[in-house]
CSV table of C-alpha atoms and ligand atoms in Angstrom, one decimal:
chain,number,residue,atom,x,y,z
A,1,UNK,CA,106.5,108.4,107.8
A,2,UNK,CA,103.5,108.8,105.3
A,3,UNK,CA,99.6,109.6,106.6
A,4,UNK,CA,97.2,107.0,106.0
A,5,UNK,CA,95.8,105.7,102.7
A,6,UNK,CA,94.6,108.7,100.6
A,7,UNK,CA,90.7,107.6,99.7
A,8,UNK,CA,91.0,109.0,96.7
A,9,UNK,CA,92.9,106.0,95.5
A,10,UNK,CA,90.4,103.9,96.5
A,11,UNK,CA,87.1,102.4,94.8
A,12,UNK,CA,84.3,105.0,94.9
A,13,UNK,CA,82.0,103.0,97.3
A,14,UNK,CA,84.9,102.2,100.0
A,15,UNK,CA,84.4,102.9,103.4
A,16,UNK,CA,87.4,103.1,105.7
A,17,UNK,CA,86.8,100.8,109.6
A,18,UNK,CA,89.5,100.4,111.9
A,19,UNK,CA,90.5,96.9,111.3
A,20,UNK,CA,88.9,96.3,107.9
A,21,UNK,CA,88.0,98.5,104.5
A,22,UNK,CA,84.6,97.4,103.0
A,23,UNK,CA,84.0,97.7,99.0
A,24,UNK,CA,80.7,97.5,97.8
A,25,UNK,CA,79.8,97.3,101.0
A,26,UNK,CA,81.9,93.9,101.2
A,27,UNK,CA,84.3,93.5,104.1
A,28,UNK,CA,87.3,93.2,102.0
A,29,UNK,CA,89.3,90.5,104.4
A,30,UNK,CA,85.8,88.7,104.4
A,31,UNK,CA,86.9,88.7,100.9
A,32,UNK,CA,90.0,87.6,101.5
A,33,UNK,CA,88.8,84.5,103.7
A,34,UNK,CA,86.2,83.3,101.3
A,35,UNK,CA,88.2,83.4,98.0
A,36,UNK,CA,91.9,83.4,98.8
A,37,UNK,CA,94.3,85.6,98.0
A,38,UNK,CA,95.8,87.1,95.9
A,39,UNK,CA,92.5,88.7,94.8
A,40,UNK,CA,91.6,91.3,92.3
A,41,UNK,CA,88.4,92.8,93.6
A,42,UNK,CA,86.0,95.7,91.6
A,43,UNK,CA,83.7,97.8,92.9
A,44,UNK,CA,81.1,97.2,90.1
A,45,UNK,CA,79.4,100.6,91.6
A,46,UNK,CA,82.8,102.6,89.9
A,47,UNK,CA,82.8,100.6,86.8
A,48,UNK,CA,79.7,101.6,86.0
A,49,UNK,CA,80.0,105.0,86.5
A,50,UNK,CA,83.1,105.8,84.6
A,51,UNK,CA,81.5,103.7,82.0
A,52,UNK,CA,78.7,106.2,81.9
A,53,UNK,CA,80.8,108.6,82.7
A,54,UNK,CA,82.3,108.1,78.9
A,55,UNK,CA,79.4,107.0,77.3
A,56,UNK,CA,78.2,110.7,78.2
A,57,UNK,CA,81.5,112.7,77.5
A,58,UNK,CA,81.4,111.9,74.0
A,59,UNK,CA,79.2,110.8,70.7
A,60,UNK,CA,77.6,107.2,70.5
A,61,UNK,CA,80.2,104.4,69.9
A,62,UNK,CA,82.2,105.2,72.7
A,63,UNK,CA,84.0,101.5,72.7
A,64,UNK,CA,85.5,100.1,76.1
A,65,UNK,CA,89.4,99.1,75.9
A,66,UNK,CA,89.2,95.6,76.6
A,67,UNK,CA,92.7,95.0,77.0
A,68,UNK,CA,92.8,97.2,79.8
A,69,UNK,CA,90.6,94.4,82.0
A,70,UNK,CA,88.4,92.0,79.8
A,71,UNK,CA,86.4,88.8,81.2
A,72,UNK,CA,82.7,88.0,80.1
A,73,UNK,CA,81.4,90.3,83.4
A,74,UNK,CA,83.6,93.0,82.4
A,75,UNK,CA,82.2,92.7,78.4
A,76,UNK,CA,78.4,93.1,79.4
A,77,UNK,CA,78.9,95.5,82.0
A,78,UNK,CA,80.6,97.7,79.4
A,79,UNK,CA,77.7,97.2,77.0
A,80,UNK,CA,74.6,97.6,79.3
A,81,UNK,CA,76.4,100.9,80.3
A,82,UNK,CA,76.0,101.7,76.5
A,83,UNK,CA,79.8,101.1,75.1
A,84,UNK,CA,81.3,98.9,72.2
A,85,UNK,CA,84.1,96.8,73.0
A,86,UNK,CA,87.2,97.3,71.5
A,87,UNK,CA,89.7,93.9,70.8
A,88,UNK,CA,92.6,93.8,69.2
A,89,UNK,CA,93.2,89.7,68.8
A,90,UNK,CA,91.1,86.9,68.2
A,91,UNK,CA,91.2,86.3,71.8
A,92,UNK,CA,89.4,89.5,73.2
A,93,UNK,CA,87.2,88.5,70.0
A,94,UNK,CA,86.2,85.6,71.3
A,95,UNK,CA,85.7,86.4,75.1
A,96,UNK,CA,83.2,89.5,73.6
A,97,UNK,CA,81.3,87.1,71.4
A,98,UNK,CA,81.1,84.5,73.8
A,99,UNK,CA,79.5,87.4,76.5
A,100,UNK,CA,77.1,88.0,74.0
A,101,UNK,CA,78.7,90.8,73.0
A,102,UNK,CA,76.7,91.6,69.7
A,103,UNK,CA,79.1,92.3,66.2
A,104,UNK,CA,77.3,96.0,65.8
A,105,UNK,CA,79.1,96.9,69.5
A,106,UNK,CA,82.4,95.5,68.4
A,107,UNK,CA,85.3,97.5,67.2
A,108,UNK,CA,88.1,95.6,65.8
A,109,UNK,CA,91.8,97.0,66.2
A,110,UNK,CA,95.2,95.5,66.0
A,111,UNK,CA,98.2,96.6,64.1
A,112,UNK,CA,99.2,92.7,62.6
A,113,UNK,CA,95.6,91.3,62.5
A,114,UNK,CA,95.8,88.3,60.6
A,115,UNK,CA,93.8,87.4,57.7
A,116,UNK,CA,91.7,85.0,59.7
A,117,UNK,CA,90.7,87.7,62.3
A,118,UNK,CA,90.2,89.9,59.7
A,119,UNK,CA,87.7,87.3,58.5
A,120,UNK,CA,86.3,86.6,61.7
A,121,UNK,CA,85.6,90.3,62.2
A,122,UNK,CA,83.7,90.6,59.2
A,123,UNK,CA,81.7,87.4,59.7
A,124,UNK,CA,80.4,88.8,63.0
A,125,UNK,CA,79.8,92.4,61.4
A,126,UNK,CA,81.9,94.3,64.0
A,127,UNK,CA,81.1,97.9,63.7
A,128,UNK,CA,84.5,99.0,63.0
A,129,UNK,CA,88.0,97.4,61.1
A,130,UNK,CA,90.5,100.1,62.5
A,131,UNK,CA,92.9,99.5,59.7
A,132,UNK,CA,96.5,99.6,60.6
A,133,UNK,CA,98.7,99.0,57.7
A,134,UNK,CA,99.0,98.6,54.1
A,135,UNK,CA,99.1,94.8,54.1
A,136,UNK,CA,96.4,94.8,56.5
A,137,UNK,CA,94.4,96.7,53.6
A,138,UNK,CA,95.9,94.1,50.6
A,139,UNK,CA,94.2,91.3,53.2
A,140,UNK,CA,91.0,94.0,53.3
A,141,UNK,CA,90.4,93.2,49.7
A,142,UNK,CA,90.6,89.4,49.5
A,143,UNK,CA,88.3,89.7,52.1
A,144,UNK,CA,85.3,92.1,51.4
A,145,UNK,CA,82.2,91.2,49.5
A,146,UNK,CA,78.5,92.7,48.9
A,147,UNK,CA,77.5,90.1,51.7
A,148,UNK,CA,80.6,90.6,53.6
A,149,UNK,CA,81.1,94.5,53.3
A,150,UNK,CA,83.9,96.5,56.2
A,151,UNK,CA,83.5,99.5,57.7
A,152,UNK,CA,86.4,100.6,58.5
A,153,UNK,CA,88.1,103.6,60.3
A,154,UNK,CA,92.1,104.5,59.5
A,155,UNK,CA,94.7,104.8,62.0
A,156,UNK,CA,96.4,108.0,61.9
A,157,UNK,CA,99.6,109.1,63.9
A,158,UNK,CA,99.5,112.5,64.3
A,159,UNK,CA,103.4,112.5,65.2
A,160,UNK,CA,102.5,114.0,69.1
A,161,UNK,CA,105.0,112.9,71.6
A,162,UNK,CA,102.3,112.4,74.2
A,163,UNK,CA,103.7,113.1,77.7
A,164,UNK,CA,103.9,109.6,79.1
A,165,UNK,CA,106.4,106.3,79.2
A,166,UNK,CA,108.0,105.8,76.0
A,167,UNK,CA,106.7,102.1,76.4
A,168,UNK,CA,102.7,103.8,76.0
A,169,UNK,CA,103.3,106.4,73.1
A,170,UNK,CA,101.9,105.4,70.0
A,171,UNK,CA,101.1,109.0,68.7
A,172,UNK,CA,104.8,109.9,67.4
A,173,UNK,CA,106.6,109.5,63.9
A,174,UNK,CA,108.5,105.9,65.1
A,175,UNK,CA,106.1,103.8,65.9
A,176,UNK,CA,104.4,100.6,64.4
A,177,UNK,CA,101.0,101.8,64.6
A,178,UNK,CA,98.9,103.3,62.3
A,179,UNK,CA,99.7,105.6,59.3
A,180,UNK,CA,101.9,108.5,59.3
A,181,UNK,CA,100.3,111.8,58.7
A,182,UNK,CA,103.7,113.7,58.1
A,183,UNK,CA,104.7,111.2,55.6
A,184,UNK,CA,101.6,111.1,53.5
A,185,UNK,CA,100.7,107.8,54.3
A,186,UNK,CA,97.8,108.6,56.3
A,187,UNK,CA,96.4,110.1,52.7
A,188,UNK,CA,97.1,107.2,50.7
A,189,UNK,CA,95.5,104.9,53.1
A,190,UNK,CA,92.6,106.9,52.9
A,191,UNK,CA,92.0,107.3,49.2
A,192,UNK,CA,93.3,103.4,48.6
A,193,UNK,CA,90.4,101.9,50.9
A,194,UNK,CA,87.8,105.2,49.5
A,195,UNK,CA,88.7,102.8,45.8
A,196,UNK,CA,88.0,99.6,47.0
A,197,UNK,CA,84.1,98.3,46.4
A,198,UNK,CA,82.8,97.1,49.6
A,199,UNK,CA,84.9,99.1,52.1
A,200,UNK,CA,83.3,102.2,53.5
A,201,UNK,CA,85.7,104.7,55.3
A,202,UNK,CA,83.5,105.7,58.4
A,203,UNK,CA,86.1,108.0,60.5
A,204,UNK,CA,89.8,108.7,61.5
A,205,UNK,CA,90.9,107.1,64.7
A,206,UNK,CA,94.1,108.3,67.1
A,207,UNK,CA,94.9,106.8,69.8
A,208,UNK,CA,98.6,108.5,71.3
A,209,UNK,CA,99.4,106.8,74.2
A,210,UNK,CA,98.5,105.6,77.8
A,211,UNK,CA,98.2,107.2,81.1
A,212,UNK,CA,98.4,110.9,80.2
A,213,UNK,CA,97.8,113.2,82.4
A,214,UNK,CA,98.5,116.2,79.6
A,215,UNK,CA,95.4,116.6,78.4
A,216,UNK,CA,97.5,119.5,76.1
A,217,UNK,CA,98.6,116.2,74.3
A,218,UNK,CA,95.0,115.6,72.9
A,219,UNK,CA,94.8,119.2,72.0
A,220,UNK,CA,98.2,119.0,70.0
A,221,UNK,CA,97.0,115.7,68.4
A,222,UNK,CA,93.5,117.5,67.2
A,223,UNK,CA,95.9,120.8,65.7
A,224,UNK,CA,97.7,118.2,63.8
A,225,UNK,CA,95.0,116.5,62.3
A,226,UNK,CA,92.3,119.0,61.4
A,227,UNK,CA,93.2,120.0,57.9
A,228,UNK,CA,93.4,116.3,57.4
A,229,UNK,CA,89.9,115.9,59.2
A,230,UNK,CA,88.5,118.9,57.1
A,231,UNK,CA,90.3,118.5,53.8
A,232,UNK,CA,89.0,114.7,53.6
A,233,UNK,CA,85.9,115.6,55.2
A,234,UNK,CA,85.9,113.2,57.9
A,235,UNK,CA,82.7,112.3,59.4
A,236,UNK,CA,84.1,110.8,62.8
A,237,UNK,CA,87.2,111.2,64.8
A,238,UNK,CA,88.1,108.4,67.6
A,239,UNK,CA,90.6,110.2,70.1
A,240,UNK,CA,91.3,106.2,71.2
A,241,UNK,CA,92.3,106.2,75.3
A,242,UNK,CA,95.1,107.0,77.1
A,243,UNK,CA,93.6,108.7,79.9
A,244,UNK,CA,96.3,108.7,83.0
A,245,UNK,CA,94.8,107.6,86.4
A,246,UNK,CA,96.3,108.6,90.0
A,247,UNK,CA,98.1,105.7,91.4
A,248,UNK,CA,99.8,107.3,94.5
A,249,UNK,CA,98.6,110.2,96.5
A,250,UNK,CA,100.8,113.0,94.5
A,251,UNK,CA,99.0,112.4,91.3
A,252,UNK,CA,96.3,114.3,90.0
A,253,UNK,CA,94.8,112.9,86.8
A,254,UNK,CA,91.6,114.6,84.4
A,255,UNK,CA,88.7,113.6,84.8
A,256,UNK,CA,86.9,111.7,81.5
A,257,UNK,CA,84.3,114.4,81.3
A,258,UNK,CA,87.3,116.9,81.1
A,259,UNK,CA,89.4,115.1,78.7
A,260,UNK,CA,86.0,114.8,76.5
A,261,UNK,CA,85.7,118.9,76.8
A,262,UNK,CA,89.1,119.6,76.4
A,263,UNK,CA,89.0,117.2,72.9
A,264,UNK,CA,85.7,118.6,72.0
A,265,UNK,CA,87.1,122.2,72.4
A,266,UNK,CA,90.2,121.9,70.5
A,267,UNK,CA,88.2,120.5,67.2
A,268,UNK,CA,85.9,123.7,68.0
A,269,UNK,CA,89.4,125.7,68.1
A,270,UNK,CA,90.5,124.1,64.9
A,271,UNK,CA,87.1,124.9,63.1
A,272,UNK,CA,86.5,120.8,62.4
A,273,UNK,CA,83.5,120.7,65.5
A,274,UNK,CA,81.0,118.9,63.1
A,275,UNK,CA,82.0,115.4,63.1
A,276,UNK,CA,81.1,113.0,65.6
A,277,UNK,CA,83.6,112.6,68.6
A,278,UNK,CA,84.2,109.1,70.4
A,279,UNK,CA,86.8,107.2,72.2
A,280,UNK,CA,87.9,104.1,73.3
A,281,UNK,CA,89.5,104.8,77.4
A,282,UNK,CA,90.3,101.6,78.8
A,283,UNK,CA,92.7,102.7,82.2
A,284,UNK,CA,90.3,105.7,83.3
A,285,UNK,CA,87.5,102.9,83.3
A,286,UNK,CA,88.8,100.0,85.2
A,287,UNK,CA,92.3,100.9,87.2
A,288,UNK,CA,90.7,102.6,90.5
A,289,UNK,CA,88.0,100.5,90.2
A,290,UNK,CA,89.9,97.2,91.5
A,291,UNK,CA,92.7,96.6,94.2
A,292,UNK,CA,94.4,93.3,95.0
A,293,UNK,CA,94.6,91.7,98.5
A,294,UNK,CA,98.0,89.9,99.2
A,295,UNK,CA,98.6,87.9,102.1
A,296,UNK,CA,102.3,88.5,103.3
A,297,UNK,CA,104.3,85.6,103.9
A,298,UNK,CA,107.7,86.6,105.0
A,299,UNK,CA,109.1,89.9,106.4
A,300,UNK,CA,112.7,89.9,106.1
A,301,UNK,CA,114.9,92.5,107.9
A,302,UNK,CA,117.9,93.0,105.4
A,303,UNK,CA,121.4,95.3,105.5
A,304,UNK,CA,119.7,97.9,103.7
A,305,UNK,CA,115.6,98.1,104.3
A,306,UNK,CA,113.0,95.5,105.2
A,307,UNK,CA,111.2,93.2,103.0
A,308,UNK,CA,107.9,92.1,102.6
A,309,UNK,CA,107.1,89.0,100.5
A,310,UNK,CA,103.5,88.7,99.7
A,311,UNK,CA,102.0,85.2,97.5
A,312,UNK,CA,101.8,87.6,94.1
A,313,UNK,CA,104.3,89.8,92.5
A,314,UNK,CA,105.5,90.2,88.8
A,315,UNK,CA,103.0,87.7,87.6
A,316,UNK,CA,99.9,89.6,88.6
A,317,UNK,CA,100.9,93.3,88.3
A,318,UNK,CA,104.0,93.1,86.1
A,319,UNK,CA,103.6,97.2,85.7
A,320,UNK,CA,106.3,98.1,88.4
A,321,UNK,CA,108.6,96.3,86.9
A,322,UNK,CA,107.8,97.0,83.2
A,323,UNK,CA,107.4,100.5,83.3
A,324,UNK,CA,108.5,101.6,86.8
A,325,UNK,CA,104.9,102.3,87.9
A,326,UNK,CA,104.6,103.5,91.4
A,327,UNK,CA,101.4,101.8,93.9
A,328,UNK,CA,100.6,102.7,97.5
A,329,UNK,CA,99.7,100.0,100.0
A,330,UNK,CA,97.2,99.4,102.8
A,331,UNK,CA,97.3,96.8,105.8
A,332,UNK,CA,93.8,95.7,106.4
A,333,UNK,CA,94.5,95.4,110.0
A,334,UNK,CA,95.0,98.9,110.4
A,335,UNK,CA,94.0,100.9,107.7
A,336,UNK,CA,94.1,104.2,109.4
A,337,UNK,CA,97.0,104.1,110.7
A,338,UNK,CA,99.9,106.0,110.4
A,339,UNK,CA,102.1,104.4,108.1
A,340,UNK,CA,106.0,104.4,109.6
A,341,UNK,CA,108.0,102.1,108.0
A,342,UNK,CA,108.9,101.8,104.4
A,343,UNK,CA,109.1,98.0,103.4
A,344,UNK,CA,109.8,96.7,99.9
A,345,UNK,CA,107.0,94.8,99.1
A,346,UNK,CA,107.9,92.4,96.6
A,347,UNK,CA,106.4,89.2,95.3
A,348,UNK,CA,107.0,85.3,95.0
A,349,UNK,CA,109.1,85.1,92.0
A,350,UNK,CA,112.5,84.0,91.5
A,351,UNK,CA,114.0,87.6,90.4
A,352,UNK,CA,115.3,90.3,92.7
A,353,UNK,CA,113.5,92.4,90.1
A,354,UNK,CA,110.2,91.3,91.2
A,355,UNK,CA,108.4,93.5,93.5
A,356,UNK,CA,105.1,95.4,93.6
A,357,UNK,CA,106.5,98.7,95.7
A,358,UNK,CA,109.7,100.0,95.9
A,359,UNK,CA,108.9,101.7,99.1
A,360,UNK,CA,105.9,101.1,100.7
A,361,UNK,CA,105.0,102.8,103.6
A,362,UNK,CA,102.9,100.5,106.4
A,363,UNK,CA,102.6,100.2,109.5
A,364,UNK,CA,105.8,99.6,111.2
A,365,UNK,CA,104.3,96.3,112.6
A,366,UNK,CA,103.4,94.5,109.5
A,367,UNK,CA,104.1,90.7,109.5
A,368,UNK,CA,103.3,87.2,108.2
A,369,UNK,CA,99.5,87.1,108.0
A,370,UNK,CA,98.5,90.1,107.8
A,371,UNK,CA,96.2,91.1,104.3
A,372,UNK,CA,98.0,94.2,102.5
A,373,UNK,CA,95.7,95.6,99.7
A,374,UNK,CA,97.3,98.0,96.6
A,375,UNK,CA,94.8,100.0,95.2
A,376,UNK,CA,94.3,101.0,91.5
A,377,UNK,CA,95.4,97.8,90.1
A,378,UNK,CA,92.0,97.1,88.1
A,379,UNK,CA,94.4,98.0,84.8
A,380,UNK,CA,96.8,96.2,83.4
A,381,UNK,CA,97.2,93.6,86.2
A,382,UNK,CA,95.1,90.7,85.5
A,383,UNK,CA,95.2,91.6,81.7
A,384,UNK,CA,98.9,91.1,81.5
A,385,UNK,CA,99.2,88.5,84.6
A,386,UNK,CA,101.7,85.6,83.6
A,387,UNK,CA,102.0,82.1,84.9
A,388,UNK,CA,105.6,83.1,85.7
A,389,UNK,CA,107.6,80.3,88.0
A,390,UNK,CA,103.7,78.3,87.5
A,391,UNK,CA,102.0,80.6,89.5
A,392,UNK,CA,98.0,80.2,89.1
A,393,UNK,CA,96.5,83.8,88.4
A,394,UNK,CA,94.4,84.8,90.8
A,395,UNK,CA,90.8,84.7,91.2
A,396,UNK,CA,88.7,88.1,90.2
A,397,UNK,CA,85.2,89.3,92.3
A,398,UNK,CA,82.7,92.1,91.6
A,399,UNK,CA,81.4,93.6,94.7
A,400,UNK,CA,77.8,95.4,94.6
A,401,UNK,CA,75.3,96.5,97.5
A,402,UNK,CA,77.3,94.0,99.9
A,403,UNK,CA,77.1,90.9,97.5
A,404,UNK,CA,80.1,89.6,95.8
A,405,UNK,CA,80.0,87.5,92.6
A,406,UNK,CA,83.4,85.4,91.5
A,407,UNK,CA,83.3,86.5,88.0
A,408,UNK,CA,87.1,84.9,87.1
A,409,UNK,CA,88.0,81.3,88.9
A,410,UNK,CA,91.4,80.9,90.7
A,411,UNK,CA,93.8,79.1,88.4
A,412,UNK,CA,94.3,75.4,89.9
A,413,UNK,CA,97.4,73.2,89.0
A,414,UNK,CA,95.7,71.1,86.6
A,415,UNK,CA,94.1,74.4,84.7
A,416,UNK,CA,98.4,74.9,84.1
A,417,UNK,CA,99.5,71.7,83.2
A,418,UNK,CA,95.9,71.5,80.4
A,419,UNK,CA,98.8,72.5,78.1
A,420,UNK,CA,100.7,69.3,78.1
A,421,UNK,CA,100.6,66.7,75.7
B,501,LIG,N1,93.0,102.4,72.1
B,501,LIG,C1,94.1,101.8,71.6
B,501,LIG,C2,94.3,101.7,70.2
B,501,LIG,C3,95.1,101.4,72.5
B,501,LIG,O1,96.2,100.9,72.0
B,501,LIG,C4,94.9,101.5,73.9
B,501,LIG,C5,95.9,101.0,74.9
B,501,LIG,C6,93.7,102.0,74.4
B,501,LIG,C7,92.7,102.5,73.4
B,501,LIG,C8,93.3,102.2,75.8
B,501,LIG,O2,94.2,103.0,76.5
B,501,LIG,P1,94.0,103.4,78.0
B,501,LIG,O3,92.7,104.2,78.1
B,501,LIG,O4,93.8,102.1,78.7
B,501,LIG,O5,95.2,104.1,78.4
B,501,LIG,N2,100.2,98.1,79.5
B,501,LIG,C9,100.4,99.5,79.6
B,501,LIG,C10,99.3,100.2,78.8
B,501,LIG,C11,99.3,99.8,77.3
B,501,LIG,C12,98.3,100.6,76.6
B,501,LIG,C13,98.0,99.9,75.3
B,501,LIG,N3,97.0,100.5,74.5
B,501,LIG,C14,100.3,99.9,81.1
B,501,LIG,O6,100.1,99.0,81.9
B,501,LIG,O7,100.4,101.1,81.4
């Protein structure tokens, strides 16, 4: 038997009622009733403040992580809180531009862009080209003119194993991002694009991994690469994200204003505390901020535990099964309750691999009807959702001073089959 939900997983503005949990001061299984479930809901209240929150922790640039959770709502929130957006594709280009999203607040990553996003990037005047590879660099050059000039940051791997999945480390020697610091590469990179005409070389960016709690990680990554920083005499580092978040009560993660100091001290360590200092979280922004409501469909007493099937699973919040990633879960009904029975609470997919929580502890009176909510799932769920089996994604709502705007549609049948030819 587990207590009730710890609030600490849940949105900052959510109040806890006997038979209900209101977000934004929006009755979440009003929520439920109105647009359907499954439903990703954020509390535009916490957006905003981690947004700030980072915008404040470090130097002006600071970019959003739009891969983390990106819609048009999501891309003007981020920059009326006073961050760039990162994208990595031509799609989380696009979704920027079309928000409005001006090039000047645009950063442009990806380690294979192609030389027509390249293109694009520089058409729009993004603030930033991170520059990923050699060939990406050969493109650079084709590319670049005195009415089309890049500024451009290089991608440096430190070679830190950051403490986190092996999926979500970028920062070690065998990876396929950036250039490697121990190898030299990192210089050449740096002197090749300081040749070409055109090209200016604004900063060094890092970016290690995802959901790190270690916030000794960072410090090991700026050790690594201050003589580079200095020698080179780098006028901006980008620490990238990686942040970690609390998904279930055991977890303690950082905050962003602590993971700003704890950068800002270790460059003051490493005598390198001129240059500017800005980052690009994406998680630390967005996960705690939404939760999904499921409505469960079957409860199934098996030989070995009791399921739970709700009408989402893999295709909304792959993470569980991808990297193992643990949730907590809520019923609606009765969310301060004691929570007795450990169900598996899986999904509607056609895999005994799909399912949401391993063991998640409820009420031990949990059955078809009833709304279950998982917190923390405003990262990486709808960002990597999947139309797995057909399944529509679901719709996504911002809730603010009890008002709720539908800022993503529910994918119909017809929006799947628009495909067909
Ligand atoms: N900057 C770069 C260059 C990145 O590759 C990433 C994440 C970020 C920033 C933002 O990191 P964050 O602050 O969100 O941790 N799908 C995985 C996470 C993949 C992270 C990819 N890159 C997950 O669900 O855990």
């Amino acid at each position: 038997m587990t207590a009730p939900l710890d609030l600490r997983l849940l949105p900052d503005t959510a109040v806890v009622h006997d038979s209900d949990i209101a977000v934004g001061g929006v009755s979440l299984r009003e929520l439920a009733e109105r647009f359907g479930t499954p439903l990703f809901v954020y509390d535009e209240t916490t957006l905003r403040s981690r947004a700030r929150e980072a915008a404040a922790g470090f130097d002006p640039g600071v970019a959003f992580a739009s891969k983390s959770f990106f819609c048009g709502a999501m891309a003007a929130l981020a920059v009326e809180e006073g961050l760039c957006v990162d994208v990595s594709t031509a799609g989380e280009l696009d979704v920027a531009l079309r928000a409005g999203v001006r090039g000047e607040s645009i950063i442009m990553h990806g380690n294979n862009k192609s030389a027509s996003e390249l293109r694009q990037a520089l058409d729009v005047g993004v603030r930033r080209i991170i520059v990923d590879s050699f060939d990406e660099i050969g493109r650079l050059v084709h590319l670049v003119s005195a009415e089309r000039p890049a500024r451009c940051m290089v991608r440096v791997t430190p070679g830190v194993e950051a403490h986190t999945h092996e999926f979500v480390r970028t920062g070690h020697e065998d990876t396929k991002f950036g250039f490697s610091l121990a190898s030299g590469d990192a210089q050449r990179a740096l002197n090749e694009l300081r040749e070409i005409p055109h090209i200016s070389v604004e900063g060094v960016h890092c970016h290690i991994g995802s959901q790190i709690f270690a916030l000794d990680s960072y410090r090991e990554a700026v050790r690594l690469l201050a003589e580079f920083l200095r020698s080179n005499s780098v006028s901006e580092l980008c620490i990238g994200g990686g942040l970690g978040v609390a998904y279930v009560a055991e977890e303690k993660a950082p905050t962003i204003g602590e993971w700003a100091s704890a950068v800002r001290d270790a460059l003051a360590e490493h005598g390198v505390s001129e240059l500017q200092l800005t980052a690009e979280p994406g998680r630390s922004i967005v996960a705690r901020a939404g939760l999904t409501i499921y409505e469960v469909g079957t409860r199934k007493v098996a030989a070995h535990r009791t399921y739970l099937a709700v009408d989402g699973g893999m295709s909304d919040n792959p993470r569980p099964v991808l990297y193992g990633s643990g949730y907590e879960a809520v019923a609606l009904r009765a969310p301060r309750a004691e929570r007795t029975t450990a169900y598996r609470l899986v999904g509607k997919h056609c895999e005994s691999g799909d399912f949401l929580i391993d063991e998640a502890w409820l009420p031990g009176d949990v059955h078809p009807g009833d709304l279950i909510a998982t917190p923390v799932t405003g990262a990486y769920g709808y960002s990597m959702a999947s139309n797995y089996n057909r399944v529509p994604r679901p719709a996504v709502v911002f809730v603010r001073d009890g008002a709720a705007r539908l800022v993503l549609r529910r994918e119909t049948l017809d929006d799947l089959s628009r495909l067909e030819v």
